[in-house]
Amino acid sequence: MNYNFIFIWLFIVAILINIAHGSFIIDENGYMQRQTKWFWTVVAFIPIFYLAVFGAPQGDVPVYIENYKALPEKWTDILLYIKNLDNSYLFWLLAALIKKISGTNVLAFRFIIALIQSIPVIYVFRKYSDNYLLSLYIFVASAVPLAWMMNGLRQFAAVTIIFAATPFIIKKDYKKVIPIILIASLFHQTAIIMLPIVFIAQGKAWNKKTIFLIIAAIFAVYLFANNSGAYESFMEGAGYSSEVYATDDGTNPLRVLVNFIPVALAFLGKKSIEKDNIPIINFSINMSIISFGIYLVSMVTSGILVGRVPIYMSLYSLLLFPYLIKRIFTFESYRIMKIILIVCYGFYYFIQYA
């Protein structure tokens, strides 16, 4: 199956949802929201999951597969082997458990990791997005499955573990949130950055205190990225060799521009957003601002480390789009804006990845 087929699949599912009345209106997240039925959310995600499990290994996946195959049989040997890989102890312990149960079945390994990556995305998109398919389309057009589910397995597993904790984050239930982040950091060390971020991103969107904290956080990331000793140590701890980041020339400016779009829309709708004061929307806007700011830093520092951090925040932008274009524009303009958004993101995908 080709990745481009996903776009055709989403178009077909959109038609079927319309015919089968596969969505309904709810009011449990602070606003009148259209929610897609579970059956259709899963159906829409099928080709993404399929490629994550059965797609030809690419990027870092062959390395993961080789390390998985090389895991020893005895637990004492496994622990020593994992210690020599990187700091992703829990990821490799899970891999060792999968291997103990399934033998050297690589598909079992890829299947379980794909489940960890997929279920939180389906759940959170369905729960909070006003248009599940539109959020999923932007997810696909931004090449998140291609760049992460089919490449950066460890880090995206960490990302989705934290993403699954979104209901706890919105409720400020930090007794649950903090342990989840710490667990995710044992999948990939970069997850630890979310410990301060989940506090910084709370509060109303665009309020002075939040913006000040966001700017301070982005500046701290910039200072860290320019501290070569700390930077190199963290890079190596995250599993990157010095040869990889020595040739790093920063994030593509086009990606930075694309990540500015939700921030710009949120600023245009600032008054309406303040009036609605919806917790998930406020949080998602603040996360989008942080994501854009860190992408700016990564453009002039490191696309490999700093440029890989915003994925923890940028998923929230995908929840925002359906709400923003519906709230900011009239019904007629909303339909036009939705088409423009679909076309622009499709164009972005084909420029960058097709």
Short mmCIF file of C-alpha atoms in Angstrom, two decimals, residues 74-354:
data_model
loop_
_atom_site.label_atom_id
_atom_site.label_comp_id
_atom_site.label_asym_id
_atom_site.label_seq_id
_atom_site.Cartn_x
_atom_site.Cartn_y
_atom_site.Cartn_z
CA LYS A 74 18.14 -14.28 29.27
CA TRP A 75 16.84 -11.33 31.27
CA THR A 76 20.25 -10.67 32.84
CA ASP A 77 21.78 -10.45 29.37
CA ILE A 78 18.85 -8.34 28.16
CA LEU A 79 19.41 -5.72 30.88
CA LEU A 80 23.09 -5.45 30.02
CA TYR A 81 22.29 -5.23 26.29
CA ILE A 82 19.67 -2.50 26.82
CA LYS A 83 22.08 -0.48 28.97
CA ASN A 84 24.46 -0.30 26.01
CA LEU A 85 21.77 0.89 23.57
CA ASP A 86 20.54 4.22 24.95
CA ASN A 87 18.40 5.66 27.76
CA SER A 88 15.12 4.28 26.38
CA TYR A 89 15.05 1.49 28.95
CA LEU A 90 11.28 0.99 29.09
CA PHE A 91 10.97 0.90 25.30
CA TRP A 92 13.53 -1.90 25.05
CA LEU A 93 12.15 -3.75 28.06
CA LEU A 94 8.79 -3.76 26.27
CA ALA A 95 10.52 -4.97 23.11
CA ALA A 96 12.19 -7.76 25.12
CA LEU A 97 8.82 -8.79 26.56
CA ILE A 98 7.28 -8.88 23.07
CA LYS A 99 10.18 -11.01 21.86
CA LYS A 100 9.79 -13.39 24.83
CA ILE A 101 6.14 -13.92 23.90
CA SER A 102 6.34 -13.91 20.10
CA GLY A 103 9.90 -15.08 19.45
CA THR A 104 11.69 -13.15 16.72
CA ASN A 105 8.42 -12.07 15.10
CA VAL A 106 9.20 -8.53 13.94
CA LEU A 107 5.55 -7.89 12.98
CA ALA A 108 4.50 -8.47 16.60
CA PHE A 109 7.01 -5.81 17.70
CA ARG A 110 5.83 -3.32 15.07
CA PHE A 111 2.16 -4.13 15.82
CA ILE A 112 2.44 -3.37 19.56
CA ILE A 113 4.41 -0.15 18.98
CA ALA A 114 1.88 0.94 16.33
CA LEU A 115 -0.94 0.31 18.82
CA ILE A 116 0.79 2.50 21.43
CA GLN A 117 1.14 5.22 18.79
CA SER A 118 -2.33 4.91 17.24
CA ILE A 119 -4.81 4.49 20.10
CA PRO A 120 -4.04 7.83 21.83
CA VAL A 121 -4.25 9.74 18.52
CA ILE A 122 -7.63 8.18 17.67
CA TYR A 123 -8.94 8.71 21.21
CA VAL A 124 -7.84 12.34 21.70
CA PHE A 125 -8.76 13.45 18.17
CA ARG A 126 -12.22 11.92 18.54
CA LYS A 127 -12.75 13.34 22.02
CA TYR A 128 -11.67 16.93 21.39
CA SER A 129 -11.70 17.69 17.66
CA ASP A 130 -14.79 19.29 16.13
CA ASN A 131 -13.99 17.47 12.89
CA TYR A 132 -12.10 14.21 13.43
CA LEU A 133 -11.49 13.59 9.74
CA LEU A 134 -10.12 17.10 9.15
CA SER A 135 -7.71 16.72 12.09
CA LEU A 136 -6.69 13.29 10.79
CA TYR A 137 -6.23 14.64 7.26
CA ILE A 138 -3.83 17.35 8.51
CA PHE A 139 -2.08 14.66 10.59
CA VAL A 140 -1.51 12.68 7.37
CA ALA A 141 -0.71 15.72 5.15
CA SER A 142 1.84 16.89 7.73
CA ALA A 143 3.46 13.47 7.20
CA VAL A 144 3.38 12.65 10.92
CA PRO A 145 2.77 8.94 10.21
CA LEU A 146 5.54 8.94 7.61
CA ALA A 147 8.10 10.82 9.70
CA TRP A 148 7.24 9.35 13.08
CA MET A 149 5.11 6.19 13.12
CA MET A 150 7.21 4.75 10.28
CA ASN A 151 10.53 6.22 11.40
CA GLY A 152 10.99 7.70 14.90
CA LEU A 153 9.32 4.84 16.78
CA ARG A 154 10.69 5.50 20.25
CA GLN A 155 10.04 9.22 20.36
CA PHE A 156 6.57 9.08 18.86
CA ALA A 157 5.62 6.34 21.34
CA ALA A 158 6.69 8.78 24.09
CA VAL A 159 4.69 11.57 22.39
CA THR A 160 1.49 9.52 22.20
CA ILE A 161 1.80 8.25 25.77
CA ILE A 162 1.74 11.87 26.95
CA PHE A 163 -0.94 12.78 24.38
CA ALA A 164 -3.16 10.08 25.89
CA ALA A 165 -2.92 11.95 29.21
CA THR A 166 -4.61 15.05 27.71
CA PRO A 167 -7.84 14.64 29.77
CA PHE A 168 -5.74 14.59 32.97
CA ILE A 169 -3.72 17.59 31.77
CA ILE A 170 -6.87 19.61 31.07
CA LYS A 171 -8.22 18.72 34.53
CA LYS A 172 -4.80 19.64 36.04
CA ASP A 173 -4.61 16.21 37.63
CA TYR A 174 -0.83 16.33 37.97
CA LYS A 175 -0.68 13.29 40.26
CA LYS A 176 -1.44 11.29 37.12
CA VAL A 177 0.22 13.54 34.54
CA ILE A 178 3.70 13.64 36.09
CA PRO A 179 4.12 9.84 36.38
CA ILE A 180 2.91 9.45 32.80
CA ILE A 181 5.52 11.95 31.56
CA LEU A 182 8.22 10.15 33.54
CA ILE A 183 7.16 6.83 32.00
CA ALA A 184 7.26 8.42 28.53
CA SER A 185 10.79 9.72 29.24
CA LEU A 186 11.87 6.08 29.64
CA PHE A 187 10.73 5.56 26.06
CA HIS A 188 12.57 8.66 24.83
CA GLN A 189 14.58 11.11 26.90
CA THR A 190 13.18 14.21 25.14
CA ALA A 191 9.78 13.61 26.80
CA ILE A 192 11.13 15.14 30.01
CA ILE A 193 10.70 18.60 28.45
CA MET A 194 6.95 18.17 28.91
CA LEU A 195 7.26 18.39 32.71
CA PRO A 196 7.47 22.22 32.71
CA ILE A 197 5.48 22.62 29.48
CA VAL A 198 2.23 21.11 30.86
CA PHE A 199 2.28 23.79 33.57
CA ILE A 200 3.36 26.65 31.30
CA ALA A 201 0.62 25.95 28.73
CA GLN A 202 -2.19 26.14 31.29
CA GLY A 203 -4.33 29.24 31.59
CA LYS A 204 -6.20 31.36 29.06
CA ALA A 205 -4.79 31.67 25.58
CA TRP A 206 -2.88 34.89 24.93
CA ASN A 207 -2.99 36.08 28.56
CA LYS A 208 0.12 38.05 29.55
CA LYS A 209 1.35 35.64 32.21
CA THR A 210 1.11 32.63 29.90
CA ILE A 211 2.78 34.44 26.99
CA PHE A 212 5.62 35.58 29.28
CA LEU A 213 6.18 32.00 30.50
CA ILE A 214 6.05 30.68 26.93
CA ILE A 215 8.63 33.23 25.75
CA ALA A 216 10.83 32.36 28.74
CA ALA A 217 10.54 28.63 27.94
CA ILE A 218 11.42 29.19 24.27
CA PHE A 219 14.39 31.37 25.26
CA ALA A 220 15.57 28.63 27.65
CA VAL A 221 15.44 26.13 24.78
CA TYR A 222 17.48 28.55 22.66
CA LEU A 223 20.12 28.93 25.37
CA PHE A 224 20.26 25.16 25.83
CA ALA A 225 20.68 24.57 22.09
CA ASN A 226 23.60 27.02 22.07
CA ASN A 227 25.31 25.38 25.04
CA SER A 228 27.40 22.88 23.10
CA GLY A 229 28.38 20.77 26.11
CA ALA A 230 24.84 20.30 27.46
CA TYR A 231 23.48 19.96 23.94
CA GLU A 232 25.90 17.22 22.90
CA SER A 233 25.39 15.34 26.17
CA PHE A 234 21.61 15.40 25.75
CA MET A 235 21.86 14.40 22.10
CA GLU A 236 23.98 11.39 22.93
CA GLY A 237 21.65 10.47 25.80
CA ALA A 238 18.72 10.61 23.39
CA GLY A 239 20.48 8.15 21.10
CA TYR A 240 22.06 10.42 18.46
CA SER A 241 25.70 10.09 17.50
CA SER A 242 27.93 13.16 17.18
CA GLU A 243 28.24 12.49 13.43
CA VAL A 244 24.47 12.93 13.02
CA TYR A 245 24.08 16.31 14.70
CA ALA A 246 27.43 17.66 13.47
CA THR A 247 25.91 18.00 9.98
CA ASP A 248 22.57 19.36 11.26
CA ASP A 249 21.58 22.59 9.48
CA GLY A 250 18.29 23.37 11.22
CA THR A 251 14.59 22.93 10.47
CA ASN A 252 13.18 23.65 7.03
CA PRO A 253 11.67 27.21 7.05
CA LEU A 254 8.59 25.91 5.21
CA ARG A 255 7.77 23.64 8.15
CA VAL A 256 8.16 26.61 10.49
CA LEU A 257 5.76 28.62 8.32
CA VAL A 258 3.18 25.81 8.28
CA ASN A 259 3.32 25.63 12.09
CA PHE A 260 2.64 29.37 12.23
CA ILE A 261 -0.81 28.91 10.63
CA PRO A 262 -2.71 27.74 13.76
CA VAL A 263 -1.03 30.50 15.80
CA ALA A 264 -2.08 33.14 13.26
CA LEU A 265 -5.67 31.84 13.15
CA ALA A 266 -5.82 31.78 16.95
CA PHE A 267 -4.65 35.40 17.06
CA LEU A 268 -7.31 36.41 14.51
CA GLY A 269 -9.99 34.79 16.66
CA LYS A 270 -8.54 36.09 19.94
CA LYS A 271 -11.71 37.87 21.10
CA SER A 272 -14.00 34.94 20.33
CA ILE A 273 -11.59 32.53 22.02
CA GLU A 274 -11.44 34.71 25.13
CA LYS A 275 -15.24 34.84 25.20
CA ASP A 276 -15.59 31.05 24.89
CA ASN A 277 -12.79 30.33 27.38
CA ILE A 278 -12.71 26.58 26.58
CA PRO A 279 -9.95 24.76 28.52
CA ILE A 280 -8.91 22.34 25.73
CA ILE A 281 -8.85 25.18 23.18
CA ASN A 282 -6.83 27.49 25.46
CA PHE A 283 -4.35 24.71 26.17
CA SER A 284 -4.07 23.73 22.50
CA ILE A 285 -3.43 27.35 21.45
CA ASN A 286 -0.70 27.75 24.07
CA MET A 287 0.86 24.45 22.97
CA SER A 288 0.75 25.65 19.35
CA ILE A 289 2.51 28.89 20.29
CA ILE A 290 5.22 26.91 22.12
CA SER A 291 5.55 24.53 19.18
CA PHE A 292 5.96 27.41 16.71
CA GLY A 293 8.46 29.17 18.98
CA ILE A 294 10.62 26.06 19.35
CA TYR A 295 10.46 25.48 15.59
CA LEU A 296 11.79 29.03 15.16
CA VAL A 297 14.67 28.20 17.50
CA SER A 298 15.33 24.92 15.66
CA MET A 299 15.53 26.78 12.34
CA VAL A 300 18.65 28.61 13.53
CA THR A 301 20.07 25.90 15.82
CA SER A 302 19.28 22.19 15.48
CA GLY A 303 16.67 20.48 13.33
CA ILE A 304 17.56 17.08 14.78
CA LEU A 305 17.18 17.67 18.51
CA VAL A 306 15.35 21.00 18.92
CA GLY A 307 13.38 20.39 15.72
CA ARG A 308 12.16 17.04 17.06
CA VAL A 309 10.84 18.50 20.32
CA PRO A 310 7.77 20.39 18.96
CA ILE A 311 6.01 17.12 18.01
CA TYR A 312 4.99 16.87 21.69
CA MET A 313 3.03 20.13 21.28
CA SER A 314 2.16 20.33 17.58
CA LEU A 315 -0.39 17.48 17.73
CA TYR A 316 -2.61 19.90 19.65
CA SER A 317 -2.66 22.22 16.63
CA LEU A 318 -4.53 19.50 14.77
CA LEU A 319 -7.31 19.64 17.38
CA LEU A 320 -7.51 23.40 16.93
CA PHE A 321 -8.09 23.79 13.21
CA PRO A 322 -11.74 22.62 13.03
CA TYR A 323 -12.72 24.81 15.99
CA LEU A 324 -10.82 27.89 14.79
CA ILE A 325 -12.10 28.02 11.23
CA LYS A 326 -15.67 27.39 12.39
CA ARG A 327 -15.49 29.98 15.20
CA ILE A 328 -13.68 32.73 13.30
CA PHE A 329 -15.55 32.60 9.98
CA THR A 330 -19.21 32.65 8.92
CA PHE A 331 -20.83 29.40 7.79
CA GLU A 332 -20.23 30.18 4.10
CA SER A 333 -16.66 31.32 4.74
CA TYR A 334 -16.05 28.28 6.94
CA ARG A 335 -16.76 25.91 4.07
CA ILE A 336 -14.40 27.86 1.81
CA MET A 337 -11.70 27.99 4.49
CA LYS A 338 -11.98 24.24 5.05
CA ILE A 339 -11.39 23.64 1.34
CA ILE A 340 -8.45 26.10 1.33
CA LEU A 341 -6.97 24.35 4.37
CA ILE A 342 -7.31 20.92 2.73
CA VAL A 343 -5.75 22.15 -0.53
CA CYS A 344 -2.88 24.00 1.19
CA TYR A 345 -1.93 21.08 3.40
CA GLY A 346 -2.19 18.72 0.44
CA PHE A 347 0.11 21.04 -1.50
CA TYR A 348 2.53 21.17 1.44
CA TYR A 349 2.66 17.36 1.59
CA PHE A 350 3.32 16.95 -2.12
CA ILE A 351 6.06 19.63 -2.07
CA GLN A 352 7.80 18.12 0.94
CA TYR A 353 7.21 14.40 0.75
CA ALA A 354 5.57 13.12 -2.44
#
